[in-house]
């Protein structure tokens, strides 16, 4: 059977993980170059691509991609696409997506939560702007991937739509339909009912195990919206997790006396016993 959402006592607890993600991303940014485009081999490959030397760009970017950088994989996909090598391009874009989506996943220690809560509004805005930029980068790669007519095109179109939503709303928190960070509300969202996904027969037969992580909006109307898959599993398990997340019921977060939308992370653990 499926292991229920780990330690899910309220959507507030889950949502707070997302806030912490901002600090983790900032710490990693201080330890690494802002972009792997700064690495010599990647920079050379990108320049060759921009000069229209696609075969040479592919060779340079294949070497650069060994470091696992998203920029190298993304431009390798573009170079393959210009050569008409659609299968190779899809593979490169898939790798870029994995890296760029990984930047949006919450893998952070709990002690950084307090630090985020102590940031002033200006610093929080800067953090949100950087996170919005990460969503935009991921959207650029997914858009290129979608242009190659991949399998499950509807799924990827939905992913692209959600990426655009988060990139826009995180960068413009003062919009007419604002999206708040969990730490910026007066009262957190509280769970009323949660659904647990079941294994598909195919996944059970293959004894699939792992976690599906979703970025969602806990809407001011009490519905789960803009579901973005940050970490997925094959054999239908991702779809089961999305269906379960969509069926979750909760009391919306409140800010200044009115219900508001906040962003959160939901994780579904699949184990066979």
Tab-separated table of C-alpha atoms in Angstrom:
chain	number	residue	atom	x	y	z
A	1	UNK	CA	0.000	0.000	0.000
A	2	UNK	CA	0.988	3.618	-0.334
A	3	UNK	CA	2.684	5.311	2.559
A	4	UNK	CA	0.601	8.407	3.492
A	5	UNK	CA	2.095	11.844	3.142
A	6	UNK	CA	4.946	11.843	5.588
A	7	UNK	CA	4.083	13.713	8.785
A	8	UNK	CA	1.309	15.701	7.131
A	9	UNK	CA	-0.570	17.247	10.031
A	10	UNK	CA	-1.484	20.397	8.202
A	11	UNK	CA	-0.823	22.038	4.878
A	12	UNK	CA	0.928	24.757	6.800
A	13	UNK	CA	3.738	22.408	7.732
A	14	UNK	CA	4.079	21.308	4.116
A	15	UNK	CA	3.881	24.862	2.822
A	16	UNK	CA	6.648	26.081	5.101
A	17	UNK	CA	9.073	23.757	3.352
A	18	UNK	CA	8.758	25.945	0.297
A	19	UNK	CA	9.825	29.063	2.138
A	20	UNK	CA	12.924	27.319	3.311
A	21	UNK	CA	13.722	26.399	-0.276
A	22	UNK	CA	14.491	30.053	-0.958
A	23	UNK	CA	17.282	30.113	1.596
A	24	UNK	CA	18.736	26.829	0.372
A	25	UNK	CA	18.860	28.125	-3.186
A	26	UNK	CA	20.620	31.274	-1.993
A	27	UNK	CA	23.233	29.272	-0.076
A	28	UNK	CA	23.965	27.053	-3.071
A	29	UNK	CA	24.253	30.139	-5.272
A	30	UNK	CA	27.021	31.479	-3.029
A	31	UNK	CA	28.919	28.200	-3.326
A	32	UNK	CA	28.598	27.764	-7.105
A	33	UNK	CA	28.829	29.957	-10.198
A	34	UNK	CA	25.575	31.781	-10.975
A	35	UNK	CA	25.364	29.805	-14.225
A	36	UNK	CA	27.341	26.951	-15.700
A	37	UNK	CA	27.567	29.205	-18.777
A	38	UNK	CA	30.535	30.694	-16.903
A	39	UNK	CA	32.407	27.400	-17.288
A	40	UNK	CA	34.811	27.647	-20.253
A	41	UNK	CA	33.549	24.616	-22.192
A	42	UNK	CA	29.921	25.677	-21.813
A	43	UNK	CA	30.698	29.272	-22.794
A	44	UNK	CA	32.528	28.030	-25.875
A	45	UNK	CA	29.647	25.765	-26.861
A	46	UNK	CA	27.074	28.510	-26.427
A	47	UNK	CA	29.148	30.896	-28.519
A	48	UNK	CA	29.536	28.291	-31.271
A	49	UNK	CA	25.785	27.741	-31.228
A	50	UNK	CA	25.123	31.464	-31.559
A	51	UNK	CA	27.546	31.596	-34.486
A	52	UNK	CA	25.526	28.888	-36.241
A	53	UNK	CA	28.308	26.288	-35.927
A	54	UNK	CA	25.954	23.622	-34.641
A	55	UNK	CA	28.127	20.534	-35.155
A	56	UNK	CA	31.032	22.141	-33.276
A	57	UNK	CA	28.631	23.380	-30.619
A	58	UNK	CA	27.333	19.853	-30.065
A	59	UNK	CA	30.841	18.509	-29.461
A	60	UNK	CA	31.718	21.271	-27.004
A	61	UNK	CA	28.405	21.086	-25.167
A	62	UNK	CA	28.513	17.292	-24.906
A	63	UNK	CA	31.744	17.671	-22.956
A	64	UNK	CA	30.342	20.535	-20.892
A	65	UNK	CA	27.195	18.569	-20.047
A	66	UNK	CA	29.301	15.961	-18.247
A	67	UNK	CA	29.346	18.382	-15.316
A	68	UNK	CA	25.552	18.132	-15.165
A	69	UNK	CA	24.918	21.836	-15.757
A	70	UNK	CA	21.475	22.843	-17.015
A	71	UNK	CA	22.815	25.542	-19.366
A	72	UNK	CA	25.005	23.048	-21.206
A	73	UNK	CA	22.154	20.545	-21.578
A	74	UNK	CA	19.733	23.258	-22.716
A	75	UNK	CA	21.996	24.590	-25.462
A	76	UNK	CA	22.955	21.065	-26.468
A	77	UNK	CA	19.255	20.451	-27.064
A	78	UNK	CA	19.037	23.619	-29.130
A	79	UNK	CA	22.047	22.610	-31.225
A	80	UNK	CA	20.645	19.137	-31.852
A	81	UNK	CA	17.308	20.717	-32.785
A	82	UNK	CA	18.991	22.920	-35.378
A	83	UNK	CA	20.576	19.802	-36.855
A	84	UNK	CA	17.193	18.113	-37.101
A	85	UNK	CA	18.149	15.468	-34.530
A	86	UNK	CA	14.873	15.476	-32.640
A	87	UNK	CA	15.470	12.373	-30.535
A	88	UNK	CA	18.834	13.648	-29.307
A	89	UNK	CA	17.340	17.091	-28.692
A	90	UNK	CA	14.542	15.642	-26.570
A	91	UNK	CA	17.069	13.715	-24.510
A	92	UNK	CA	19.177	16.814	-23.875
A	93	UNK	CA	16.142	18.904	-22.933
A	94	UNK	CA	14.966	16.158	-20.577
A	95	UNK	CA	18.293	16.355	-18.740
A	96	UNK	CA	18.079	20.153	-18.563
A	97	UNK	CA	14.555	19.877	-17.175
A	98	UNK	CA	15.694	17.492	-14.439
A	99	UNK	CA	18.408	19.904	-13.327
A	100	UNK	CA	16.275	23.038	-13.511
A	101	UNK	CA	13.282	21.469	-11.794
A	102	UNK	CA	15.636	20.182	-9.114
A	103	UNK	CA	16.414	23.779	-8.178
A	104	UNK	CA	12.756	24.231	-7.255
A	105	UNK	CA	12.602	21.187	-4.957
A	106	UNK	CA	12.778	21.615	-1.178
A	107	UNK	CA	15.889	19.883	0.169
A	108	UNK	CA	16.721	22.129	3.092
A	109	UNK	CA	17.304	21.925	6.847
A	110	UNK	CA	14.464	23.027	9.084
A	111	UNK	CA	16.592	25.534	11.006
A	112	UNK	CA	16.649	27.892	8.005
A	113	UNK	CA	12.893	28.477	8.388
A	114	UNK	CA	13.387	30.931	11.242
A	115	UNK	CA	15.985	32.834	9.240
A	116	UNK	CA	13.554	33.332	6.356
A	117	UNK	CA	10.889	34.574	8.758
A	118	UNK	CA	13.289	37.217	10.049
A	119	UNK	CA	14.027	38.682	6.612
A	120	UNK	CA	12.678	42.123	5.859
A	121	UNK	CA	10.260	42.677	2.978
A	122	UNK	CA	12.953	43.923	0.614
A	123	UNK	CA	15.111	40.829	1.103
A	124	UNK	CA	12.105	38.530	0.782
A	125	UNK	CA	11.238	40.237	-2.495
A	126	UNK	CA	14.771	39.636	-3.773
A	127	UNK	CA	14.560	35.961	-2.838
A	128	UNK	CA	11.216	35.616	-4.584
A	129	UNK	CA	12.601	37.342	-7.689
A	130	UNK	CA	15.487	34.879	-7.831
A	131	UNK	CA	13.099	31.962	-7.455
A	132	UNK	CA	10.869	33.420	-10.178
A	133	UNK	CA	13.921	33.522	-12.461
A	134	UNK	CA	14.477	29.808	-11.827
A	135	UNK	CA	10.875	29.119	-12.861
A	136	UNK	CA	11.395	31.153	-16.018
A	137	UNK	CA	14.522	29.188	-16.945
A	138	UNK	CA	12.695	25.900	-16.426
A	139	UNK	CA	9.804	27.189	-18.556
A	140	UNK	CA	12.180	28.023	-21.404
A	141	UNK	CA	13.500	24.461	-21.475
A	142	UNK	CA	10.058	22.863	-21.183
A	143	UNK	CA	8.807	25.067	-24.026
A	144	UNK	CA	11.605	23.785	-26.265
A	145	UNK	CA	10.818	20.225	-25.223
A	146	UNK	CA	7.114	20.677	-25.974
A	147	UNK	CA	7.966	22.037	-29.433
A	148	UNK	CA	9.358	18.589	-30.292
A	149	UNK	CA	5.966	16.919	-29.750
A	150	UNK	CA	6.977	14.586	-26.911
A	151	UNK	CA	4.885	11.758	-25.529
A	152	UNK	CA	2.304	12.888	-22.957
A	153	UNK	CA	2.146	16.293	-24.624
A	154	UNK	CA	-0.874	17.323	-22.532
A	155	UNK	CA	1.081	16.722	-19.327
A	156	UNK	CA	3.978	18.854	-20.516
A	157	UNK	CA	1.659	21.626	-21.688
A	158	UNK	CA	0.170	21.703	-18.175
A	159	UNK	CA	3.677	21.803	-16.706
A	160	UNK	CA	4.572	24.725	-18.943
A	161	UNK	CA	1.417	26.613	-17.970
A	162	UNK	CA	2.171	26.151	-14.265
A	163	UNK	CA	5.781	27.261	-14.688
A	164	UNK	CA	4.634	30.462	-16.407
A	165	UNK	CA	2.110	31.040	-13.613
A	166	UNK	CA	4.687	30.797	-10.827
A	167	UNK	CA	7.294	32.822	-12.713
A	168	UNK	CA	4.770	35.623	-13.232
A	169	UNK	CA	3.161	35.681	-9.798
A	170	UNK	CA	6.329	35.303	-7.748
A	171	UNK	CA	7.873	38.196	-9.655
A	172	UNK	CA	4.719	40.338	-9.243
A	173	UNK	CA	3.342	39.776	-5.709
A	174	UNK	CA	1.269	42.962	-5.954
A	175	UNK	CA	-0.842	41.671	-8.860
A	176	UNK	CA	-4.638	41.649	-8.707
A	177	UNK	CA	-4.490	37.934	-7.844
A	178	UNK	CA	-1.454	37.795	-5.537
A	179	UNK	CA	0.323	34.587	-4.606
A	180	UNK	CA	1.891	34.685	-1.150
A	181	UNK	CA	4.750	32.808	0.464
A	182	UNK	CA	3.503	30.816	3.476
A	183	UNK	CA	5.482	32.970	5.916
A	184	UNK	CA	3.769	36.115	4.644
A	185	UNK	CA	0.222	35.263	5.742
A	186	UNK	CA	-1.549	35.911	9.030
A	187	UNK	CA	-3.116	32.454	9.411
A	188	UNK	CA	-1.775	29.368	7.596
A	189	UNK	CA	-3.830	27.018	5.471
A	190	UNK	CA	-5.200	24.072	7.447
A	191	UNK	CA	-5.996	20.653	6.047
A	192	UNK	CA	-9.541	19.336	6.247
A	193	UNK	CA	-9.247	16.147	4.215
A	194	UNK	CA	-6.469	14.483	2.298
A	195	UNK	CA	-6.504	11.715	-0.248
A	196	UNK	CA	-3.809	9.085	-0.625
A	197	UNK	CA	-2.858	7.779	-4.071
A	198	UNK	CA	-2.997	4.073	-4.834
A	199	UNK	CA	-0.448	2.081	-6.761
A	200	UNK	CA	-1.094	1.310	-10.393
A	201	UNK	CA	-0.902	-2.373	-11.262
A	202	UNK	CA	2.029	-1.668	-13.560
A	203	UNK	CA	3.986	0.082	-10.791
A	204	UNK	CA	3.167	-2.667	-8.291
A	205	UNK	CA	4.342	-5.323	-10.729
A	206	UNK	CA	7.652	-3.465	-11.160
A	207	UNK	CA	7.848	-2.750	-7.404
A	208	UNK	CA	8.304	0.952	-7.982
A	209	UNK	CA	9.313	2.963	-4.919
A	210	UNK	CA	10.023	6.654	-4.436
A	211	UNK	CA	8.538	10.092	-3.928
A	212	UNK	CA	6.469	12.400	-6.100
A	213	UNK	CA	6.937	16.058	-5.157
A	214	UNK	CA	4.419	18.669	-6.311
A	215	UNK	CA	4.441	22.457	-6.184
A	216	UNK	CA	0.874	23.664	-5.796
A	217	UNK	CA	-1.156	26.768	-5.112
A	218	UNK	CA	-3.520	26.526	-2.155
A	219	UNK	CA	-6.179	28.778	-3.603
A	220	UNK	CA	-8.142	31.390	-1.723
A	221	UNK	CA	-11.285	29.511	-2.839
A	222	UNK	CA	-10.207	26.305	-1.078
A	223	UNK	CA	-9.060	24.411	-4.184
A	224	UNK	CA	-5.623	23.106	-5.147
A	225	UNK	CA	-4.469	24.844	-8.319
A	226	UNK	CA	-1.490	25.084	-10.708
A	227	UNK	CA	-0.027	21.672	-9.881
A	228	UNK	CA	3.597	21.468	-10.972
A	229	UNK	CA	5.517	18.190	-10.795
A	230	UNK	CA	8.970	18.782	-9.319
A	231	UNK	CA	9.885	15.124	-8.907
A	232	UNK	CA	8.074	12.329	-10.693
A	233	UNK	CA	7.839	8.531	-10.865
A	234	UNK	CA	6.979	6.337	-13.881
A	235	UNK	CA	4.218	3.800	-14.476
A	236	UNK	CA	1.326	6.111	-13.664
A	237	UNK	CA	2.375	6.996	-10.108
A	238	UNK	CA	2.846	10.676	-10.869
A	239	UNK	CA	-0.691	10.899	-12.219
A	240	UNK	CA	-2.055	9.185	-9.118
A	241	UNK	CA	-0.255	11.705	-6.906
A	242	UNK	CA	-1.596	14.628	-8.946
A	243	UNK	CA	-5.136	13.284	-8.650
A	244	UNK	CA	-4.733	12.908	-4.886
A	245	UNK	CA	-3.363	16.425	-4.523
A	246	UNK	CA	-6.222	17.901	-6.543
A	247	UNK	CA	-8.743	16.219	-4.203
A	248	UNK	CA	-7.204	17.686	-1.041
A	249	UNK	CA	-9.544	19.917	0.958
A	250	UNK	CA	-8.313	22.713	3.198
A	251	UNK	CA	-9.184	25.994	4.823
A	252	UNK	CA	-7.447	28.799	2.887
A	253	UNK	CA	-4.714	30.910	4.396
A	254	UNK	CA	-5.723	34.340	5.685
A	255	UNK	CA	-3.914	37.666	5.369
A	256	UNK	CA	-5.289	40.937	6.738
A	257	UNK	CA	-8.638	39.331	7.427
A	258	UNK	CA	-9.295	37.830	3.983
A	259	UNK	CA	-8.549	34.444	2.373
A	260	UNK	CA	-5.520	34.421	0.082
A	261	UNK	CA	-3.615	31.998	-2.132
A	262	UNK	CA	-0.262	30.586	-0.996
A	263	UNK	CA	2.220	28.240	-2.613
A	264	UNK	CA	3.237	24.939	-1.058
A	265	UNK	CA	4.949	21.613	-1.660
A	266	UNK	CA	3.163	18.270	-1.350
A	267	UNK	CA	5.109	15.025	-1.272
A	268	UNK	CA	3.685	11.530	-1.799
A	269	UNK	CA	5.801	8.541	-0.801
A	270	UNK	CA	5.248	5.229	-2.578
A	271	UNK	CA	6.487	2.049	-0.846
A	272	UNK	CA	5.628	-1.608	-1.242
A	273	UNK	CA	5.327	-3.667	1.952
